[in-house]
XYZ file of C-alpha atoms in Angstrom:
433
model
C -28.669 -1.292 -26.134
C -31.702 -3.509 -26.803
C -34.816 -3.374 -24.677
C -33.907 -6.764 -23.165
C -30.414 -5.586 -22.260
C -31.800 -2.398 -20.735
C -34.205 -4.425 -18.622
C -31.446 -6.769 -17.507
C -29.111 -3.882 -16.695
C -31.779 -2.329 -14.501
C -32.505 -5.648 -12.789
C -28.801 -6.087 -12.070
C -28.719 -2.691 -10.368
C -31.910 -3.528 -8.457
C -30.445 -6.843 -7.341
C -27.282 -5.156 -6.067
C -29.430 -2.616 -4.214
C -31.406 -5.460 -2.627
C -28.257 -7.035 -1.191
C -26.990 -3.674 0.042
C -30.361 -2.951 1.656
C -30.334 -6.312 3.445
C -26.698 -6.032 4.554
C -26.413 -5.606 8.318
C -22.658 -5.301 8.381
C -20.899 -8.544 7.543
C -24.010 -10.644 7.083
C -27.084 -10.342 4.903
C -30.595 -10.985 6.194
C -32.901 -12.841 3.782
C -35.351 -9.928 4.057
C -36.161 -7.432 6.773
C -38.995 -8.181 9.186
C -39.857 -11.732 8.156
C -36.289 -13.058 8.515
C -34.196 -10.539 10.511
C -31.202 -12.804 11.261
C -28.494 -14.704 9.355
C -29.699 -17.970 7.831
C -27.185 -20.673 6.964
C -27.927 -21.667 3.379
C -29.339 -18.240 2.528
C -26.005 -16.737 3.482
C -24.057 -19.212 1.372
C -26.155 -18.455 -1.705
C -25.954 -14.719 -1.022
C -22.136 -14.896 -1.091
C -22.448 -15.815 -4.774
C -24.473 -12.644 -5.331
C -21.825 -10.434 -3.726
C -19.061 -12.082 -5.783
C -19.610 -10.245 -9.128
C -19.408 -6.761 -7.595
C -17.834 -6.960 -4.126
C -15.417 -9.856 -3.627
C -14.349 -8.961 -0.057
C -18.019 -8.829 0.955
C -18.618 -12.276 -0.573
C -15.897 -13.787 1.610
C -17.117 -11.841 4.637
C -20.570 -13.391 4.252
C -19.024 -16.843 4.586
C -16.702 -16.005 7.461
C -19.541 -14.327 9.353
C -21.597 -17.508 9.117
C -18.659 -19.675 10.152
C -18.027 -17.443 13.175
C -21.027 -19.157 14.769
C -19.734 -22.703 14.137
C -20.049 -24.914 17.199
C -17.024 -26.669 18.706
C -18.556 -29.913 17.451
C -18.265 -28.619 13.878
C -21.963 -27.905 13.326
C -22.839 -24.674 11.547
C -26.240 -23.561 12.926
C -29.223 -22.824 10.760
C -29.863 -19.347 12.217
C -27.378 -16.985 13.858
C -28.900 -14.338 16.134
C -26.263 -11.628 15.780
C -28.530 -8.947 17.255
C -31.966 -8.653 18.837
C -35.173 -8.496 16.818
C -38.769 -8.977 17.917
C -40.155 -9.551 14.403
C -39.327 -13.289 14.309
C -40.415 -16.324 16.322
C -38.917 -18.531 17.750
C -35.965 -16.456 18.912
C -32.929 -17.344 21.027
C -34.952 -17.455 24.267
C -36.964 -20.404 22.903
C -33.969 -22.269 21.494
C -32.037 -21.976 24.758
C -28.561 -22.185 23.204
C -25.887 -20.396 25.240
C -23.322 -19.575 22.589
C -21.664 -16.387 21.409
C -23.201 -15.449 19.078
C -26.589 -16.945 19.930
C -27.866 -19.510 17.462
C -30.335 -22.293 16.921
C -29.348 -25.881 17.754
C -29.964 -27.370 14.303
C -28.338 -26.838 10.911
C -29.270 -26.499 7.219
C -28.157 -28.005 3.880
C -24.349 -27.574 3.668
C -24.167 -25.780 0.334
C -21.389 -23.530 1.664
C -18.559 -25.811 0.503
C -19.806 -25.676 -3.088
C -20.091 -21.898 -2.857
C -16.586 -21.562 -1.430
C -15.204 -23.589 -4.341
C -16.875 -21.106 -6.724
C -15.508 -18.122 -4.801
C -12.008 -19.590 -4.770
C -12.013 -20.408 -8.486
C -13.763 -17.269 -9.748
C -12.420 -14.568 -7.424
C -10.205 -12.109 -9.335
C -8.313 -11.010 -6.223
C -6.100 -14.092 -5.862
C -4.283 -12.821 -2.775
C -7.611 -12.363 -1.009
C -8.893 -15.772 -2.137
C -5.775 -17.599 -0.993
C -5.738 -15.829 2.359
C -9.381 -16.672 3.006
C -9.289 -20.273 1.814
C -6.611 -21.322 4.284
C -8.826 -20.293 7.202
C -12.134 -21.519 5.780
C -11.133 -25.003 4.566
C -10.405 -26.404 8.078
C -13.786 -25.099 9.229
C -15.535 -26.738 6.288
C -13.736 -30.017 6.961
C -14.930 -29.900 10.582
C -18.476 -29.207 9.393
C -18.529 -32.143 6.973
C -16.927 -34.480 9.523
C -19.667 -33.484 11.957
C -22.338 -34.355 9.389
C -20.967 -37.813 8.721
C -20.044 -38.749 12.283
C -22.939 -37.231 14.243
C -25.730 -37.569 11.690
C -24.779 -41.046 10.493
C -23.101 -42.729 13.481
C -24.057 -46.175 12.161
C -22.229 -45.567 8.856
C -25.256 -46.247 6.665
C -24.071 -43.754 4.044
C -27.186 -41.604 4.519
C -27.151 -38.769 7.062
C -30.315 -37.866 8.968
C -32.220 -34.680 9.640
C -34.012 -33.998 12.944
C -36.289 -31.149 11.918
C -38.023 -29.999 8.713
C -36.327 -26.624 9.211
C -32.979 -28.359 8.658
C -34.032 -29.183 5.117
C -34.840 -25.537 4.468
C -38.006 -26.920 2.844
C -40.026 -26.419 6.009
C -43.535 -27.576 5.132
C -42.753 -29.781 2.150
C -45.381 -32.502 1.736
C -42.475 -34.953 1.961
C -42.511 -34.424 5.748
C -46.266 -34.809 6.345
C -46.266 -38.441 7.474
C -43.047 -38.162 9.493
C -44.401 -35.100 11.305
C -47.580 -36.930 12.265
C -45.465 -39.006 14.658
C -44.288 -35.855 16.453
C -46.475 -34.652 19.355
C -47.861 -31.129 19.371
C -46.325 -28.563 21.683
C -48.405 -28.075 24.854
C -47.881 -24.341 25.343
C -49.371 -21.280 23.677
C -47.331 -19.115 21.366
C -47.722 -16.251 18.920
C -46.326 -16.675 15.450
C -44.736 -13.655 13.779
C -44.501 -14.945 10.204
C -48.200 -14.516 9.485
C -48.019 -10.853 10.501
C -45.656 -10.308 7.551
C -47.049 -12.765 4.993
C -50.600 -13.971 4.333
C -51.323 -17.216 6.181
C -52.308 -18.874 2.892
C -48.615 -18.799 1.924
C -47.237 -20.140 5.208
C -47.179 -23.493 7.077
C -50.323 -24.486 8.997
C -50.522 -24.282 12.784
C -50.557 -28.080 13.085
C -47.108 -28.082 11.497
C -45.808 -25.275 13.712
C -47.037 -27.110 16.832
C -44.776 -30.008 15.889
C -41.894 -27.797 14.789
C -41.845 -26.250 18.255
C -42.141 -29.598 20.035
C -38.891 -30.593 18.358
C -37.213 -27.345 19.437
C -38.221 -28.141 23.036
C -36.978 -31.706 22.631
C -33.490 -30.629 21.543
C -33.208 -28.332 24.560
C -34.394 -31.060 26.953
C -31.764 -33.389 25.471
C -29.193 -30.688 26.265
C -28.316 -30.670 22.530
C -26.546 -34.013 22.944
C -26.025 -35.532 19.466
C -26.057 -39.112 20.758
C -29.279 -38.751 22.750
C -31.040 -36.916 19.942
C -30.055 -39.565 17.393
C -31.471 -42.281 19.641
C -34.713 -40.624 20.697
C -35.758 -37.907 18.242
C -39.319 -38.644 17.042
C -38.482 -37.103 13.681
C -35.487 -38.700 11.967
C -35.361 -38.567 8.179
C -32.798 -39.376 5.487
C -33.395 -36.116 3.612
C -32.502 -36.556 -0.062
C -31.870 -32.820 -0.483
C -29.410 -32.640 2.418
C -27.730 -35.887 1.349
C -27.314 -34.589 -2.221
C -26.044 -31.146 -1.209
C -23.657 -32.664 1.340
C -22.320 -35.120 -1.239
C -21.705 -32.411 -3.837
C -20.212 -30.181 -1.145
C -17.797 -32.872 0.005
C -16.611 -33.475 -3.554
C -16.123 -29.740 -4.051
C -14.339 -29.414 -0.715
C -11.947 -32.222 -1.591
C -11.191 -30.572 -4.937
C -10.255 -27.375 -3.123
C -8.163 -29.370 -0.648
C -6.253 -30.928 -3.532
C -5.605 -27.514 -5.096
C -4.185 -26.047 -1.882
C -2.270 -29.165 -0.889
C -4.349 -30.405 2.044
C -4.211 -34.196 2.326
C -4.540 -36.015 5.641
C -6.591 -38.550 7.593
C -9.600 -36.239 7.526
C -9.677 -35.892 3.755
C -9.149 -39.650 3.388
C -12.162 -40.218 5.664
C -14.272 -37.853 3.557
C -13.312 -39.795 0.423
C -14.548 -43.015 2.048
C -17.826 -41.360 3.001
C -18.406 -40.391 -0.622
C -18.133 -44.034 -1.649
C -20.513 -45.068 1.108
C -23.186 -42.604 -0.018
C -22.811 -43.624 -3.657
C -23.744 -47.172 -2.658
C -26.483 -46.211 -0.194
C -28.375 -43.748 -2.408
C -30.211 -46.621 -4.109
C -32.358 -46.870 -0.988
C -33.941 -43.530 -1.913
C -34.859 -44.416 -5.508
C -38.464 -45.315 -6.307
C -39.175 -47.048 -9.634
C -42.896 -46.384 -9.132
C -42.497 -42.589 -9.254
C -39.225 -42.449 -11.243
C -37.887 -40.104 -8.587
C -35.648 -40.033 -5.538
C -37.376 -39.567 -2.187
C -36.438 -38.956 1.414
C -36.770 -41.864 3.856
C -38.448 -41.831 7.264
C -36.154 -43.949 9.442
C -38.769 -44.170 12.207
C -41.445 -45.796 10.062
C -38.936 -47.355 7.629
C -40.758 -45.950 4.634
C -40.120 -43.599 1.732
C -41.583 -40.096 1.930
C -43.562 -40.535 -1.270
C -44.516 -36.926 -2.096
C -43.033 -35.883 -5.440
C -40.882 -32.832 -4.805
C -38.025 -31.023 -6.513
C -35.691 -32.410 -3.835
C -35.916 -35.686 -5.738
C -34.007 -34.076 -8.631
C -31.068 -32.902 -6.520
C -29.141 -36.186 -6.936
C -28.275 -34.726 -10.365
C -26.488 -31.912 -8.511
C -24.672 -34.502 -6.414
C -23.701 -36.767 -9.302
C -25.605 -39.602 -7.633
C -27.988 -40.521 -10.464
C -27.118 -43.938 -11.878
C -27.307 -44.946 -15.533
C -30.521 -46.924 -15.075
C -32.195 -43.950 -13.325
C -31.155 -41.171 -15.674
C -33.694 -41.592 -18.458
C -36.724 -42.308 -16.230
C -35.846 -39.247 -14.138
C -35.449 -37.043 -17.208
C -38.772 -38.289 -18.610
C -40.444 -37.354 -15.331
C -38.787 -33.938 -15.403
C -39.934 -33.308 -18.979
C -43.546 -33.950 -17.957
C -43.075 -31.704 -14.920
C -41.843 -28.841 -17.078
C -44.850 -29.043 -19.389
C -47.143 -27.663 -16.690
C -45.900 -24.067 -16.647
C -43.659 -21.636 -18.492
C -42.216 -20.926 -15.048
C -40.010 -23.583 -13.527
C -39.667 -25.638 -11.511
C -42.412 -26.070 -8.927
C -41.225 -27.390 -5.566
C -43.970 -30.030 -5.606
C -44.973 -31.867 -8.770
C -48.210 -30.342 -10.170
C -49.791 -33.810 -10.342
C -49.012 -34.623 -6.714
C -52.164 -34.549 -4.538
C -50.408 -32.238 -2.056
C -49.513 -29.593 -4.631
C -50.403 -25.999 -3.683
C -48.905 -23.480 -6.138
C -48.472 -20.645 -3.620
C -48.029 -22.230 -0.171
C -44.363 -22.050 0.792
C -42.663 -25.391 -0.053
C -45.785 -27.163 -1.302
C -45.621 -25.731 -4.827
C -43.847 -22.394 -5.316
C -40.645 -22.018 -7.320
C -37.327 -21.393 -5.530
C -34.487 -20.105 -7.671
C -31.577 -21.430 -5.631
C -32.999 -24.964 -5.935
C -33.393 -24.393 -9.675
C -29.750 -23.317 -9.906
C -28.578 -26.526 -8.252
C -30.799 -28.727 -10.407
C -29.765 -26.923 -13.602
C -26.095 -27.238 -12.667
C -26.555 -30.964 -12.114
C -28.381 -31.402 -15.410
C -25.550 -29.645 -17.231
C -23.045 -31.977 -15.573
C -25.023 -34.942 -16.938
C -25.247 -33.453 -20.421
C -28.929 -32.508 -20.341
C -28.442 -28.994 -21.681
C -32.014 -28.658 -22.981
C -33.626 -29.335 -19.607
C -31.070 -27.132 -17.826
C -31.829 -24.315 -20.261
C -35.579 -24.779 -19.780
C -35.209 -24.387 -16.003
C -32.946 -21.373 -16.491
C -35.475 -19.703 -18.810
C -38.317 -20.491 -16.397
C -36.328 -19.015 -13.538
C -35.528 -15.862 -15.485
C -39.217 -15.529 -16.349
C -39.983 -15.413 -12.625
C -37.815 -12.375 -11.943
C -38.977 -10.707 -15.156
C -42.568 -11.157 -13.988
C -42.328 -10.103 -10.360
C -38.810 -9.228 -9.237
C -36.762 -10.526 -6.338
C -39.206 -12.426 -4.197
C -38.641 -15.251 -1.736
C -40.351 -17.668 -4.108
C -42.812 -17.565 -7.002
C -46.308 -18.842 -7.718
C -45.760 -22.046 -9.663
C -48.277 -21.216 -12.395
C -48.190 -17.423 -12.743
C -44.709 -16.413 -11.590
C -46.331 -13.963 -9.162
C -44.800 -13.113 -5.804
C -44.915 -15.787 -3.112
C -43.473 -15.188 0.352
C -41.286 -12.216 1.233
C -40.276 -9.382 -1.090
C -36.802 -7.863 -1.649
C -35.263 -11.269 -1.025
C -31.518 -11.688 -0.856
C -30.994 -15.147 -2.305
C -33.210 -14.419 -5.288
C -31.257 -11.224 -5.978
C -28.061 -13.266 -5.586
C -29.213 -15.854 -8.103
C -30.072 -13.074 -10.542
C -26.593 -11.567 -10.207
C -24.621 -14.792 -10.272
C -26.676 -17.042 -12.530
C -29.576 -15.537 -14.450
C -28.600 -12.073 -15.684
C -24.849 -11.889 -16.398
C -23.977 -12.760 -20.000
C -27.643 -13.347 -20.724
C -27.140 -13.610 -24.480
C -24.683 -16.486 -23.976
C -27.214 -18.400 -21.901
C -30.042 -18.280 -24.462
């Protein structure tokens, strides 16, 4: 066995141990202390990590998340399965009276894409077929909720009500939109900065506005119609739109394979066409990138972030946008052997180690690389894959990575990074080089 293979074999075992360590019995926490509950898109990504070595546990991760689905179809962004005092804000602040307790917002719906992978790649076909028949109706309800409640005017572009819904909490893309949100008028004690240095976390001015929005949702009694009308933060998030679009296509493929065809699937097909037309609103010829759109100020969120590359993942990049976008990506990749920073290194808001203002996130890289492969850009996909592998070789399974050095950023022993190592970066390494 070569030295590289020995290293990879050890990392695979370490990644498995990370998932086992973070397993709380049916769901996997992102990491202990900092994130002690079940997070929506974390859990979806983590299911891919369980798949290579524990197929029943991969399905259980998904069904555990879906057990908290609201009657409306929404799948919440955090599920509070059990008490913990190491995280703020907890269920007492959110004020949701569900079983299990949850937050009142959601996260990017990557679960449908993950379920397609589980269904196609699972070796236990009896298990896969038993699970898929229960999960598909729940996924359909989730995607119908997105289109009907988050785009009631049928624009083709769903909206987000909170930066936490994007999963990219303090991305510079949200700076201007957040300025329109008042600050919360009560005192609170953050818990994140007791686990991670404040230089790697959002600023207090951002948290003040995050919490105002949490209060607002509760005061609106979580009514989708009232929130859509009055929420001070309402953004067409290009990352959510892209992940939802890809997820809907993947969901419909699964539906076709298992023989599900009805009014709901026909509606989802129509929504795909609507988004394919509407996505042009998010393209900016000045930056050669897709951007989110602040529907309150009617302006693009001009920060250059990796979210602007996710239309590749969705299959939403048009012929006239492909080459300019690839040229921009090539310049982006020149800045570091590690890839790809969450904010463009030439953007004035770039900070290489502060949460979503610069650090590298491997699950985003996986989606971008997958999209690039779909478009035939194997070289760029390989470059991102190599840069991602370099991160875990340099500093292990961290929440994210310093954009220039590959050093740890955020929490350690992180589940979705271990999952990406197991599912994407380490198996069959020689075939990927």
